[in-house]
Each structure stands twice: as C-alpha cells, then as structure tokens.
JSON list of N, CA and C in Angstrom, two decimals:
[
{"chain": "W", "resi": 170, "resn": "UNK", "atom": "N", "xyz": [80.48, 15.63, -54.00]},
{"chain": "W", "resi": 170, "resn": "UNK", "atom": "CA", "xyz": [79.75, 15.98, -52.78]},
{"chain": "W", "resi": 170, "resn": "UNK", "atom": "C", "xyz": [78.25, 16.03, -53.07]},
{"chain": "W", "resi": 171, "resn": "UNK", "atom": "N", "xyz": [77.90, 16.59, -54.20]},
{"chain": "W", "resi": 171, "resn": "UNK", "atom": "CA", "xyz": [76.48, 16.74, -54.54]},
{"chain": "W", "resi": 171, "resn": "UNK", "atom": "C", "xyz": [75.79, 15.39, -54.70]},
{"chain": "W", "resi": 172, "resn": "UNK", "atom": "N", "xyz": [76.54, 14.38, -55.12]},
{"chain": "W", "resi": 172, "resn": "UNK", "atom": "CA", "xyz": [75.94, 13.07, -55.34]},
{"chain": "W", "resi": 172, "resn": "UNK", "atom": "C", "xyz": [75.44, 12.43, -54.05]},
{"chain": "W", "resi": 173, "resn": "UNK", "atom": "N", "xyz": [75.98, 12.84, -52.91]},
{"chain": "W", "resi": 173, "resn": "UNK", "atom": "CA", "xyz": [75.51, 12.32, -51.63]},
{"chain": "W", "resi": 173, "resn": "UNK", "atom": "C", "xyz": [74.09, 12.77, -51.30]},
{"chain": "W", "resi": 174, "resn": "UNK", "atom": "N", "xyz": [73.60, 13.78, -52.01]},
{"chain": "W", "resi": 174, "resn": "UNK", "atom": "CA", "xyz": [72.25, 14.30, -51.77]},
{"chain": "W", "resi": 174, "resn": "UNK", "atom": "C", "xyz": [71.19, 13.53, -52.53]},
{"chain": "W", "resi": 175, "resn": "UNK", "atom": "N", "xyz": [71.58, 12.48, -53.24]},
{"chain": "W", "resi": 175, "resn": "UNK", "atom": "CA", "xyz": [70.61, 11.72, -54.03]},
{"chain": "W", "resi": 175, "resn": "UNK", "atom": "C", "xyz": [69.54, 11.07, -53.14]},
{"chain": "W", "resi": 176, "resn": "UNK", "atom": "N", "xyz": [69.94, 10.37, -52.11]},
{"chain": "W", "resi": 176, "resn": "UNK", "atom": "CA", "xyz": [68.99, 9.71, -51.23]},
{"chain": "W", "resi": 176, "resn": "UNK", "atom": "C", "xyz": [68.11, 10.72, -50.48]},
{"chain": "W", "resi": 177, "resn": "UNK", "atom": "N", "xyz": [68.69, 11.78, -49.87]},
{"chain": "W", "resi": 177, "resn": "UNK", "atom": "CA", "xyz": [67.82, 12.76, -49.22]},
{"chain": "W", "resi": 177, "resn": "UNK", "atom": "C", "xyz": [66.85, 13.44, -50.20]},
{"chain": "W", "resi": 178, "resn": "UNK", "atom": "N", "xyz": [67.28, 13.66, -51.44]},
{"chain": "W", "resi": 178, "resn": "UNK", "atom": "CA", "xyz": [66.39, 14.28, -52.43]},
{"chain": "W", "resi": 178, "resn": "UNK", "atom": "C", "xyz": [65.24, 13.33, -52.76]},
{"chain": "W", "resi": 179, "resn": "UNK", "atom": "N", "xyz": [65.52, 12.04, -52.86]},
{"chain": "W", "resi": 179, "resn": "UNK", "atom": "CA", "xyz": [64.46, 11.07, -53.12]},
{"chain": "W", "resi": 179, "resn": "UNK", "atom": "C", "xyz": [63.48, 10.98, -51.95]},
{"chain": "W", "resi": 180, "resn": "UNK", "atom": "N", "xyz": [64.01, 11.02, -50.73]},
{"chain": "W", "resi": 180, "resn": "UNK", "atom": "CA", "xyz": [63.15, 11.00, -49.55]},
{"chain": "W", "resi": 180, "resn": "UNK", "atom": "C", "xyz": [62.26, 12.23, -49.53]},
{"chain": "W", "resi": 181, "resn": "UNK", "atom": "N", "xyz": [62.82, 13.38, -49.88]},
{"chain": "W", "resi": 181, "resn": "UNK", "atom": "CA", "xyz": [62.02, 14.61, -49.93]},
{"chain": "W", "resi": 181, "resn": "UNK", "atom": "C", "xyz": [60.93, 14.52, -50.98]},
{"chain": "W", "resi": 182, "resn": "UNK", "atom": "N", "xyz": [61.25, 13.95, -52.12]},
{"chain": "W", "resi": 182, "resn": "UNK", "atom": "CA", "xyz": [60.26, 13.80, -53.18]},
{"chain": "W", "resi": 182, "resn": "UNK", "atom": "C", "xyz": [59.12, 12.89, -52.74]},
{"chain": "W", "resi": 183, "resn": "UNK", "atom": "N", "xyz": [59.45, 11.79, -52.09]},
{"chain": "W", "resi": 183, "resn": "UNK", "atom": "CA", "xyz": [58.43, 10.88, -51.59]},
{"chain": "W", "resi": 183, "resn": "UNK", "atom": "C", "xyz": [57.59, 11.55, -50.50]},
{"chain": "W", "resi": 184, "resn": "UNK", "atom": "N", "xyz": [58.24, 12.27, -49.60]},
{"chain": "W", "resi": 184, "resn": "UNK", "atom": "CA", "xyz": [57.52, 12.99, -48.54]},
{"chain": "W", "resi": 184, "resn": "UNK", "atom": "C", "xyz": [56.58, 14.04, -49.11]},
{"chain": "W", "resi": 185, "resn": "UNK", "atom": "N", "xyz": [57.08, 14.81, -50.07]},
{"chain": "W", "resi": 185, "resn": "UNK", "atom": "CA", "xyz": [56.25, 15.83, -50.72]},
{"chain": "W", "resi": 185, "resn": "UNK", "atom": "C", "xyz": [55.04, 15.19, -51.37]},
{"chain": "W", "resi": 186, "resn": "UNK", "atom": "N", "xyz": [55.26, 14.11, -52.08]},
{"chain": "W", "resi": 186, "resn": "UNK", "atom": "CA", "xyz": [54.17, 13.42, -52.78]},
{"chain": "W", "resi": 186, "resn": "UNK", "atom": "C", "xyz": [53.18, 12.80, -51.79]},
{"chain": "W", "resi": 187, "resn": "UNK", "atom": "N", "xyz": [53.68, 12.30, -50.68]},
{"chain": "W", "resi": 187, "resn": "UNK", "atom": "CA", "xyz": [52.79, 11.71, -49.66]},
{"chain": "W", "resi": 187, "resn": "UNK", "atom": "C", "xyz": [51.83, 12.74, -49.10]},
{"chain": "W", "resi": 188, "resn": "UNK", "atom": "N", "xyz": [52.35, 13.91, -48.79]},
{"chain": "W", "resi": 188, "resn": "UNK", "atom": "CA", "xyz": [51.48, 14.95, -48.25]},
{"chain": "W", "resi": 188, "resn": "UNK", "atom": "C", "xyz": [50.51, 15.48, -49.30]},
{"chain": "W", "resi": 189, "resn": "UNK", "atom": "N", "xyz": [50.95, 15.57, -50.54]},
{"chain": "W", "resi": 189, "resn": "UNK", "atom": "CA", "xyz": [50.04, 15.98, -51.61]},
{"chain": "W", "resi": 189, "resn": "UNK", "atom": "C", "xyz": [48.94, 14.93, -51.79]},
{"chain": "W", "resi": 190, "resn": "UNK", "atom": "N", "xyz": [49.30, 13.66, -51.59]},
{"chain": "W", "resi": 190, "resn": "UNK", "atom": "CA", "xyz": [48.32, 12.59, -51.74]},
{"chain": "W", "resi": 190, "resn": "UNK", "atom": "C", "xyz": [47.21, 12.64, -50.71]},
{"chain": "W", "resi": 191, "resn": "UNK", "atom": "N", "xyz": [47.49, 13.17, -49.53]},
{"chain": "W", "resi": 191, "resn": "UNK", "atom": "CA", "xyz": [46.45, 13.31, -48.50]},
{"chain": "W", "resi": 191, "resn": "UNK", "atom": "C", "xyz": [45.92, 14.73, -48.45]},
{"chain": "W", "resi": 192, "resn": "UNK", "atom": "N", "xyz": [46.15, 15.49, -49.52]},
{"chain": "W", "resi": 192, "resn": "UNK", "atom": "CA", "xyz": [45.64, 16.85, -49.70]},
{"chain": "W", "resi": 192, "resn": "UNK", "atom": "C", "xyz": [46.18, 17.84, -48.67]},
{"chain": "W", "resi": 193, "resn": "UNK", "atom": "N", "xyz": [47.39, 17.61, -48.19]},
{"chain": "W", "resi": 193, "resn": "UNK", "atom": "CA", "xyz": [48.05, 18.54, -47.28]},
{"chain": "W", "resi": 193, "resn": "UNK", "atom": "C", "xyz": [49.17, 19.22, -48.06]},
{"chain": "W", "resi": 194, "resn": "UNK", "atom": "N", "xyz": [48.92, 20.44, -48.50]},
{"chain": "W", "resi": 194, "resn": "UNK", "atom": "CA", "xyz": [49.94, 21.17, -49.26]},
{"chain": "W", "resi": 194, "resn": "UNK", "atom": "C", "xyz": [50.70, 22.17, -48.40]},
{"chain": "W", "resi": 195, "resn": "UNK", "atom": "N", "xyz": [50.23, 22.40, -47.20]},
{"chain": "W", "resi": 195, "resn": "UNK", "atom": "CA", "xyz": [50.88, 23.38, -46.32]},
{"chain": "W", "resi": 195, "resn": "UNK", "atom": "C", "xyz": [52.18, 22.83, -45.73]},
{"chain": "W", "resi": 196, "resn": "UNK", "atom": "N", "xyz": [52.16, 21.59, -45.29]},
{"chain": "W", "resi": 196, "resn": "UNK", "atom": "CA", "xyz": [53.35, 21.00, -44.67]},
{"chain": "W", "resi": 196, "resn": "UNK", "atom": "C", "xyz": [54.55, 20.97, -45.61]},
{"chain": "W", "resi": 197, "resn": "UNK", "atom": "N", "xyz": [54.41, 20.54, -46.88]},
{"chain": "W", "resi": 197, "resn": "UNK", "atom": "CA", "xyz": [55.57, 20.58, -47.77]},
{"chain": "W", "resi": 197, "resn": "UNK", "atom": "C", "xyz": [56.10, 21.99, -48.01]},
{"chain": "W", "resi": 198, "resn": "UNK", "atom": "N", "xyz": [55.21, 22.96, -48.03]},
{"chain": "W", "resi": 198, "resn": "UNK", "atom": "CA", "xyz": [55.66, 24.35, -48.21]},
{"chain": "W", "resi": 198, "resn": "UNK", "atom": "C", "xyz": [56.47, 24.81, -47.01]},
{"chain": "W", "resi": 199, "resn": "UNK", "atom": "N", "xyz": [56.05, 24.44, -45.81]},
{"chain": "W", "resi": 199, "resn": "UNK", "atom": "CA", "xyz": [56.80, 24.80, -44.61]},
{"chain": "W", "resi": 199, "resn": "UNK", "atom": "C", "xyz": [58.18, 24.14, -44.58]},
{"chain": "W", "resi": 200, "resn": "UNK", "atom": "N", "xyz": [58.22, 22.88, -44.96]},
{"chain": "W", "resi": 200, "resn": "UNK", "atom": "CA", "xyz": [59.50, 22.17, -44.98]},
{"chain": "W", "resi": 200, "resn": "UNK", "atom": "C", "xyz": [60.41, 22.76, -46.04]},
{"chain": "W", "resi": 201, "resn": "UNK", "atom": "N", "xyz": [59.87, 23.06, -47.20]},
{"chain": "W", "resi": 201, "resn": "UNK", "atom": "CA", "xyz": [60.66, 23.68, -48.27]},
{"chain": "W", "resi": 201, "resn": "UNK", "atom": "C", "xyz": [61.17, 25.05, -47.86]},
{"chain": "W", "resi": 202, "resn": "UNK", "atom": "N", "xyz": [60.33, 25.81, -47.17]},
{"chain": "W", "resi": 202, "resn": "UNK", "atom": "CA", "xyz": [60.75, 27.13, -46.69]},
{"chain": "W", "resi": 202, "resn": "UNK", "atom": "C", "xyz": [61.91, 27.00, -45.71]},
{"chain": "W", "resi": 203, "resn": "UNK", "atom": "N", "xyz": [61.80, 26.08, -44.77]},
{"chain": "W", "resi": 203, "resn": "UNK", "atom": "CA", "xyz": [62.88, 25.86, -43.81]},
{"chain": "W", "resi": 203, "resn": "UNK", "atom": "C", "xyz": [64.17, 25.46, -44.51]},
{"chain": "W", "resi": 204, "resn": "UNK", "atom": "N", "xyz": [64.07, 24.54, -45.44]},
{"chain": "W", "resi": 204, "resn": "UNK", "atom": "CA", "xyz": [65.24, 24.06, -46.16]},
{"chain": "W", "resi": 204, "resn": "UNK", "atom": "C", "xyz": [65.87, 25.16, -47.01]},
{"chain": "W", "resi": 205, "resn": "UNK", "atom": "N", "xyz": [65.05, 25.93, -47.69]},
{"chain": "W", "resi": 205, "resn": "UNK", "atom": "CA", "xyz": [65.57, 26.99, -48.56]},
{"chain": "W", "resi": 205, "resn": "UNK", "atom": "C", "xyz": [66.18, 28.15, -47.77]},
{"chain": "W", "resi": 206, "resn": "UNK", "atom": "N", "xyz": [65.60, 28.48, -46.63]},
{"chain": "W", "resi": 206, "resn": "UNK", "atom": "CA", "xyz": [66.19, 29.53, -45.79]},
{"chain": "W", "resi": 206, "resn": "UNK", "atom": "C", "xyz": [67.54, 29.07, -45.27]},
{"chain": "W", "resi": 207, "resn": "UNK", "atom": "N", "xyz": [67.61, 27.82, -44.82]},
{"chain": "W", "resi": 207, "resn": "UNK", "atom": "CA", "xyz": [68.88, 27.27, -44.36]},
{"chain": "W", "resi": 207, "resn": "UNK", "atom": "C", "xyz": [69.92, 27.30, -45.47]},
{"chain": "W", "resi": 208, "resn": "UNK", "atom": "N", "xyz": [69.52, 26.94, -46.67]},
{"chain": "W", "resi": 208, "resn": "UNK", "atom": "CA", "xyz": [70.42, 26.94, -47.82]},
{"chain": "W", "resi": 208, "resn": "UNK", "atom": "C", "xyz": [70.86, 28.36, -48.17]},
{"chain": "W", "resi": 209, "resn": "UNK", "atom": "N", "xyz": [69.93, 29.30, -48.14]},
{"chain": "W", "resi": 209, "resn": "UNK", "atom": "CA", "xyz": [70.26, 30.69, -48.49]},
{"chain": "W", "resi": 209, "resn": "UNK", "atom": "C", "xyz": [71.23, 31.32, -47.49]},
{"chain": "W", "resi": 210, "resn": "UNK", "atom": "N", "xyz": [71.15, 30.91, -46.24]},
{"chain": "W", "resi": 210, "resn": "UNK", "atom": "CA", "xyz": [72.06, 31.44, -45.22]},
{"chain": "W", "resi": 210, "resn": "UNK", "atom": "C", "xyz": [73.42, 30.75, -45.30]},
{"chain": "W", "resi": 211, "resn": "UNK", "atom": "N", "xyz": [73.40, 29.45, -45.45]},
{"chain": "W", "resi": 211, "resn": "UNK", "atom": "CA", "xyz": [74.63, 28.67, -45.43]},
{"chain": "W", "resi": 211, "resn": "UNK", "atom": "C", "xyz": [75.45, 28.81, -46.71]},
{"chain": "W", "resi": 212, "resn": "UNK", "atom": "N", "xyz": [74.80, 29.00, -47.84]},
{"chain": "W", "resi": 212, "resn": "UNK", "atom": "CA", "xyz": [75.49, 29.06, -49.13]},
{"chain": "W", "resi": 212, "resn": "UNK", "atom": "C", "xyz": [76.55, 30.17, -49.19]},
{"chain": "W", "resi": 213, "resn": "UNK", "atom": "N", "xyz": [76.22, 31.42, -48.93]},
{"chain": "W", "resi": 213, "resn": "UNK", "atom": "CA", "xyz": [77.27, 32.45, -48.99]},
{"chain": "W", "resi": 213, "resn": "UNK", "atom": "C", "xyz": [78.33, 32.30, -47.91]},
{"chain": "W", "resi": 214, "resn": "UNK", "atom": "N", "xyz": [77.95, 31.77, -46.76]},
{"chain": "W", "resi": 214, "resn": "UNK", "atom": "CA", "xyz": [78.93, 31.57, -45.70]},
{"chain": "W", "resi": 214, "resn": "UNK", "atom": "C", "xyz": [80.00, 30.57, -46.15]},
{"chain": "W", "resi": 215, "resn": "UNK", "atom": "N", "xyz": [79.55, 29.44, -46.69]},
{"chain": "W", "resi": 215, "resn": "UNK", "atom": "CA", "xyz": [80.52, 28.44, -47.13]},
{"chain": "W", "resi": 215, "resn": "UNK", "atom": "C", "xyz": [81.27, 28.86, -48.38]},
{"chain": "W", "resi": 216, "resn": "UNK", "atom": "N", "xyz": [80.58, 29.51, -49.30]},
{"chain": "W", "resi": 216, "resn": "UNK", "atom": "CA", "xyz": [81.22, 29.87, -50.56]},
{"chain": "W", "resi": 216, "resn": "UNK", "atom": "C", "xyz": [82.23, 31.00, -50.40]},
{"chain": "W", "resi": 217, "resn": "UNK", "atom": "N", "xyz": [81.85, 32.05, -49.68]},
{"chain": "W", "resi": 217, "resn": "UNK", "atom": "CA", "xyz": [82.68, 33.25, -49.63]},
{"chain": "W", "resi": 217, "resn": "UNK", "atom": "C", "xyz": [83.43, 33.42, -48.31]},
{"chain": "W", "resi": 218, "resn": "UNK", "atom": "N", "xyz": [82.74, 33.31, -47.19]},
{"chain": "W", "resi": 218, "resn": "UNK", "atom": "CA", "xyz": [83.39, 33.54, -45.90]},
{"chain": "W", "resi": 218, "resn": "UNK", "atom": "C", "xyz": [84.43, 32.46, -45.60]},
{"chain": "W", "resi": 219, "resn": "UNK", "atom": "N", "xyz": [84.15, 31.23, -45.96]},
{"chain": "W", "resi": 219, "resn": "UNK", "atom": "CA", "xyz": [85.09, 30.14, -45.72]},
{"chain": "W", "resi": 219, "resn": "UNK", "atom": "C", "xyz": [85.89, 29.78, -46.97]},
{"chain": "W", "resi": 220, "resn": "UNK", "atom": "N", "xyz": [85.68, 30.54, -48.05]},
{"chain": "W", "resi": 220, "resn": "UNK", "atom": "CA", "xyz": [86.42, 30.40, -49.31]},
{"chain": "W", "resi": 220, "resn": "UNK", "atom": "C", "xyz": [86.40, 28.98, -49.87]},
{"chain": "W", "resi": 221, "resn": "UNK", "atom": "N", "xyz": [85.22, 28.35, -49.84]},
{"chain": "W", "resi": 221, "resn": "UNK", "atom": "CA", "xyz": [85.09, 27.00, -50.37]},
{"chain": "W", "resi": 221, "resn": "UNK", "atom": "C", "xyz": [84.65, 26.98, -51.83]},
{"chain": "W", "resi": 222, "resn": "UNK", "atom": "N", "xyz": [84.07, 28.07, -52.30]},
{"chain": "W", "resi": 222, "resn": "UNK", "atom": "CA", "xyz": [83.66, 28.14, -53.70]},
{"chain": "W", "resi": 222, "resn": "UNK", "atom": "C", "xyz": [82.58, 27.14, -54.05]},
{"chain": "W", "resi": 223, "resn": "UNK", "atom": "N", "xyz": [82.78, 26.43, -55.15]},
{"chain": "W", "resi": 223, "resn": "UNK", "atom": "CA", "xyz": [81.79, 25.46, -55.63]},
{"chain": "W", "resi": 223, "resn": "UNK", "atom": "C", "xyz": [81.60, 24.33, -54.62]},
{"chain": "W", "resi": 224, "resn": "UNK", "atom": "N", "xyz": [82.67, 23.92, -53.96]},
{"chain": "W", "resi": 224, "resn": "UNK", "atom": "CA", "xyz": [82.57, 22.88, -52.93]},
{"chain": "W", "resi": 224, "resn": "UNK", "atom": "C", "xyz": [81.63, 23.34, -51.81]},
{"chain": "W", "resi": 225, "resn": "UNK", "atom": "N", "xyz": [81.72, 24.61, -51.42]},
{"chain": "W", "resi": 225, "resn": "UNK", "atom": "CA", "xyz": [80.83, 25.15, -50.39]},
{"chain": "W", "resi": 225, "resn": "UNK", "atom": "C", "xyz": [79.38, 25.15, -50.83]},
{"chain": "W", "resi": 226, "resn": "UNK", "atom": "N", "xyz": [79.14, 25.47, -52.10]},
{"chain": "W", "resi": 226, "resn": "UNK", "atom": "CA", "xyz": [77.77, 25.44, -52.63]},
{"chain": "W", "resi": 226, "resn": "UNK", "atom": "C", "xyz": [77.21, 24.02, -52.59]},
{"chain": "W", "resi": 227, "resn": "UNK", "atom": "N", "xyz": [78.04, 23.05, -52.94]},
{"chain": "W", "resi": 227, "resn": "UNK", "atom": "CA", "xyz": [77.60, 21.66, -52.91]},
{"chain": "W", "resi": 227, "resn": "UNK", "atom": "C", "xyz": [77.31, 21.20, -51.49]},
{"chain": "W", "resi": 228, "resn": "UNK", "atom": "N", "xyz": [78.16, 21.59, -50.54]},
{"chain": "W", "resi": 228, "resn": "UNK", "atom": "CA", "xyz": [77.94, 21.19, -49.14]},
{"chain": "W", "resi": 228, "resn": "UNK", "atom": "C", "xyz": [76.68, 21.85, -48.58]},
{"chain": "W", "resi": 229, "resn": "UNK", "atom": "N", "xyz": [76.43, 23.09, -48.97]},
{"chain": "W", "resi": 229, "resn": "UNK", "atom": "CA", "xyz": [75.23, 23.78, -48.53]},
{"chain": "W", "resi": 229, "resn": "UNK", "atom": "C", "xyz": [73.98, 23.10, -49.08]},
{"chain": "W", "resi": 230, "resn": "UNK", "atom": "N", "xyz": [74.03, 22.71, -50.34]},
{"chain": "W", "resi": 230, "resn": "UNK", "atom": "CA", "xyz": [72.90, 22.01, -50.95]},
{"chain": "W", "resi": 230, "resn": "UNK", "atom": "C", "xyz": [72.68, 20.67, -50.27]},
{"chain": "W", "resi": 231, "resn": "UNK", "atom": "N", "xyz": [73.74, 19.95, -50.02]},
{"chain": "W", "resi": 231, "resn": "UNK", "atom": "CA", "xyz": [73.64, 18.67, -49.34]},
{"chain": "W", "resi": 231, "resn": "UNK", "atom": "C", "xyz": [73.01, 18.84, -47.96]},
{"chain": "W", "resi": 232, "resn": "UNK", "atom": "N", "xyz": [73.47, 19.82, -47.21]},
{"chain": "W", "resi": 232, "resn": "UNK", "atom": "CA", "xyz": [72.93, 20.06, -45.87]},
{"chain": "W", "resi": 232, "resn": "UNK", "atom": "C", "xyz": [71.44, 20.39, -45.90]},
{"chain": "W", "resi": 233, "resn": "UNK", "atom": "N", "xyz": [71.03, 21.22, -46.84]},
{"chain": "W", "resi": 233, "resn": "UNK", "atom": "CA", "xyz": [69.61, 21.60, -46.91]},
{"chain": "W", "resi": 233, "resn": "UNK", "atom": "C", "xyz": [68.76, 20.41, -47.35]},
{"chain": "W", "resi": 234, "resn": "UNK", "atom": "N", "xyz": [69.28, 19.55, -48.23]},
{"chain": "W", "resi": 234, "resn": "UNK", "atom": "CA", "xyz": [68.54, 18.35, -48.64]},
{"chain": "W", "resi": 234, "resn": "UNK", "atom": "C", "xyz": [68.39, 17.39, -47.47]},
{"chain": "W", "resi": 235, "resn": "UNK", "atom": "N", "xyz": [69.43, 17.24, -46.67]},
{"chain": "W", "resi": 235, "resn": "UNK", "atom": "CA", "xyz": [69.37, 16.35, -45.51]},
{"chain": "W", "resi": 235, "resn": "UNK", "atom": "C", "xyz": [68.38, 16.87, -44.48]},
{"chain": "W", "resi": 236, "resn": "UNK", "atom": "N", "xyz": [68.36, 18.18, -44.27]},
{"chain": "W", "resi": 236, "resn": "UNK", "atom": "CA", "xyz": [67.41, 18.78, -43.33]},
{"chain": "W", "resi": 236, "resn": "UNK", "atom": "C", "xyz": [65.98, 18.53, -43.80]},
{"chain": "W", "resi": 237, "resn": "UNK", "atom": "N", "xyz": [65.72, 18.72, -45.08]},
{"chain": "W", "resi": 237, "resn": "UNK", "atom": "CA", "xyz": [64.37, 18.48, -45.61]},
{"chain": "W", "resi": 237, "resn": "UNK", "atom": "C", "xyz": [63.98, 17.01, -45.47]},
{"chain": "W", "resi": 238, "resn": "UNK", "atom": "N", "xyz": [64.91, 16.11, -45.77]},
{"chain": "W", "resi": 238, "resn": "UNK", "atom": "CA", "xyz": [64.61, 14.68, -45.68]},
{"chain": "W", "resi": 238, "resn": "UNK", "atom": "C", "xyz": [64.30, 14.27, -44.24]},
{"chain": "W", "resi": 239, "resn": "UNK", "atom": "N", "xyz": [65.09, 14.77, -43.30]},
{"chain": "W", "resi": 239, "resn": "UNK", "atom": "CA", "xyz": [64.85, 14.45, -41.89]},
{"chain": "W", "resi": 239, "resn": "UNK", "atom": "C", "xyz": [63.52, 15.01, -41.43]},
{"chain": "W", "resi": 240, "resn": "UNK", "atom": "N", "xyz": [63.20, 16.23, -41.85]},
{"chain": "W", "resi": 240, "resn": "UNK", "atom": "CA", "xyz": [61.92, 16.83, -41.47]},
{"chain": "W", "resi": 240, "resn": "UNK", "atom": "C", "xyz": [60.75, 16.01, -42.01]},
{"chain": "W", "resi": 241, "resn": "UNK", "atom": "N", "xyz": [60.85, 15.60, -43.28]},
{"chain": "W", "resi": 241, "resn": "UNK", "atom": "CA", "xyz": [59.79, 14.77, -43.84]},
{"chain": "W", "resi": 241, "resn": "UNK", "atom": "C", "xyz": [59.66, 13.45, -43.09]},
{"chain": "W", "resi": 242, "resn": "UNK", "atom": "N", "xyz": [60.77, 12.79, -42.81]},
{"chain": "W", "resi": 242, "resn": "UNK", "atom": "CA", "xyz": [60.71, 11.51, -42.11]},
{"chain": "W", "resi": 242, "resn": "UNK", "atom": "C", "xyz": [60.10, 11.65, -40.72]},
{"chain": "W", "resi": 243, "resn": "UNK", "atom": "N", "xyz": [60.49, 12.69, -40.00]},
{"chain": "W", "resi": 243, "resn": "UNK", "atom": "CA", "xyz": [59.97, 12.89, -38.64]},
{"chain": "W", "resi": 243, "resn": "UNK", "atom": "C", "xyz": [58.46, 13.15, -38.68]},
{"chain": "W", "resi": 244, "resn": "UNK", "atom": "N", "xyz": [58.03, 14.02, -39.57]},
{"chain": "W", "resi": 244, "resn": "UNK", "atom": "CA", "xyz": [56.60, 14.36, -39.63]},
{"chain": "W", "resi": 244, "resn": "UNK", "atom": "C", "xyz": [55.79, 13.18, -40.15]},
{"chain": "W", "resi": 245, "resn": "UNK", "atom": "N", "xyz": [56.32, 12.46, -41.13]},
{"chain": "W", "resi": 245, "resn": "UNK", "atom": "CA", "xyz": [55.60, 11.28, -41.62]},
{"chain": "W", "resi": 245, "resn": "UNK", "atom": "C", "xyz": [55.44, 10.23, -40.52]},
{"chain": "W", "resi": 246, "resn": "UNK", "atom": "N", "xyz": [56.46, 10.03, -39.71]},
{"chain": "W", "resi": 246, "resn": "UNK", "atom": "CA", "xyz": [56.36, 9.07, -38.60]},
{"chain": "W", "resi": 246, "resn": "UNK", "atom": "C", "xyz": [55.39, 9.54, -37.53]},
{"chain": "W", "resi": 247, "resn": "UNK", "atom": "N", "xyz": [55.42, 10.83, -37.22]},
{"chain": "W", "resi": 247, "resn": "UNK", "atom": "CA", "xyz": [54.51, 11.36, -36.18]},
{"chain": "W", "resi": 247, "resn": "UNK", "atom": "C", "xyz": [53.05, 11.24, -36.59]},
{"chain": "W", "resi": 248, "resn": "UNK", "atom": "N", "xyz": [52.79, 11.36, -37.89]},
{"chain": "W", "resi": 248, "resn": "UNK", "atom": "CA", "xyz": [51.41, 11.26, -38.37]},
{"chain": "W", "resi": 248, "resn": "UNK", "atom": "C", "xyz": [51.03, 9.84, -38.77]},
{"chain": "W", "resi": 249, "resn": "UNK", "atom": "N", "xyz": [51.86, 8.89, -38.43]},
{"chain": "W", "resi": 249, "resn": "UNK", "atom": "CA", "xyz": [51.64, 7.47, -38.73]},
{"chain": "W", "resi": 249, "resn": "UNK", "atom": "C", "xyz": [51.44, 7.21, -40.22]},
{"chain": "W", "resi": 250, "resn": "UNK", "atom": "N", "xyz": [52.10, 8.00, -41.03]},
{"chain": "W", "resi": 250, "resn": "UNK", "atom": "CA", "xyz": [52.05, 7.79, -42.48]},
{"chain": "W", "resi": 250, "resn": "UNK", "atom": "C", "xyz": [53.24, 6.95, -42.94]},
{"chain": "W", "resi": 251, "resn": "UNK", "atom": "N", "xyz": [54.19, 6.74, -42.04]},
{"chain": "W", "resi": 251, "resn": "UNK", "atom": "CA", "xyz": [55.37, 5.94, -42.33]},
{"chain": "W", "resi": 251, "resn": "UNK", "atom": "C", "xyz": [55.64, 5.08, -41.10]},
{"chain": "W", "resi": 252, "resn": "UNK", "atom": "N", "xyz": [55.67, 3.80, -41.32]},
{"chain": "W", "resi": 252, "resn": "UNK", "atom": "CA", "xyz": [55.87, 2.88, -40.21]},
{"chain": "W", "resi": 252, "resn": "UNK", "atom": "C", "xyz": [57.08, 2.02, -40.51]},
{"chain": "W", "resi": 253, "resn": "UNK", "atom": "N", "xyz": [57.98, 1.90, -39.55]},
{"chain": "W", "resi": 253, "resn": "UNK", "atom": "CA", "xyz": [59.17, 1.06, -39.71]},
{"chain": "W", "resi": 253, "resn": "UNK", "atom": "C", "xyz": [58.92, -0.30, -39.12]}
]
C-alpha cells in the first residue's frame, strides 16, 4: 500500500522545491501542515478504531501524501508555475 505513495511523494517534493525556488516558504509549510494534521487524525482512526493496524497506517500515509500532491498541483497551476 505504501508503494502507491511514490508518485504523490515525488510530486510533493517537486512542488516544495518549486516554491522554495521562487522564495516562497510559507506555502509549503501550509500544505505540510494540512497534510500532517490529516495524517495525525486519520492514523489512529484507521489503526485502532477500524482495527487495521499497520495497513491502516499505510493507508493514512498514502491519503496524506495524495492530499499534499493535489494541493501542490492545484496551487502550482493557479500561479501559472505549472502548465499542461
């Protein structure tokens, strides 16, 4: 399950680096905060409340990586830093 987070993690790394390259350090911190709060809330729910254990931790990590990647892509497109 964790291996599915490879592409979102790479997108997050590129997004983080892009904002650092234009001297914007606030946006990556906000995205990281959103992703980490989501992970902190979802992790115990999946691990303990739904009795998923390690699988729940992996799904929580995957979900938070996907959220961060989507946030980076949306903001990069809105600021015309990424063009398809």
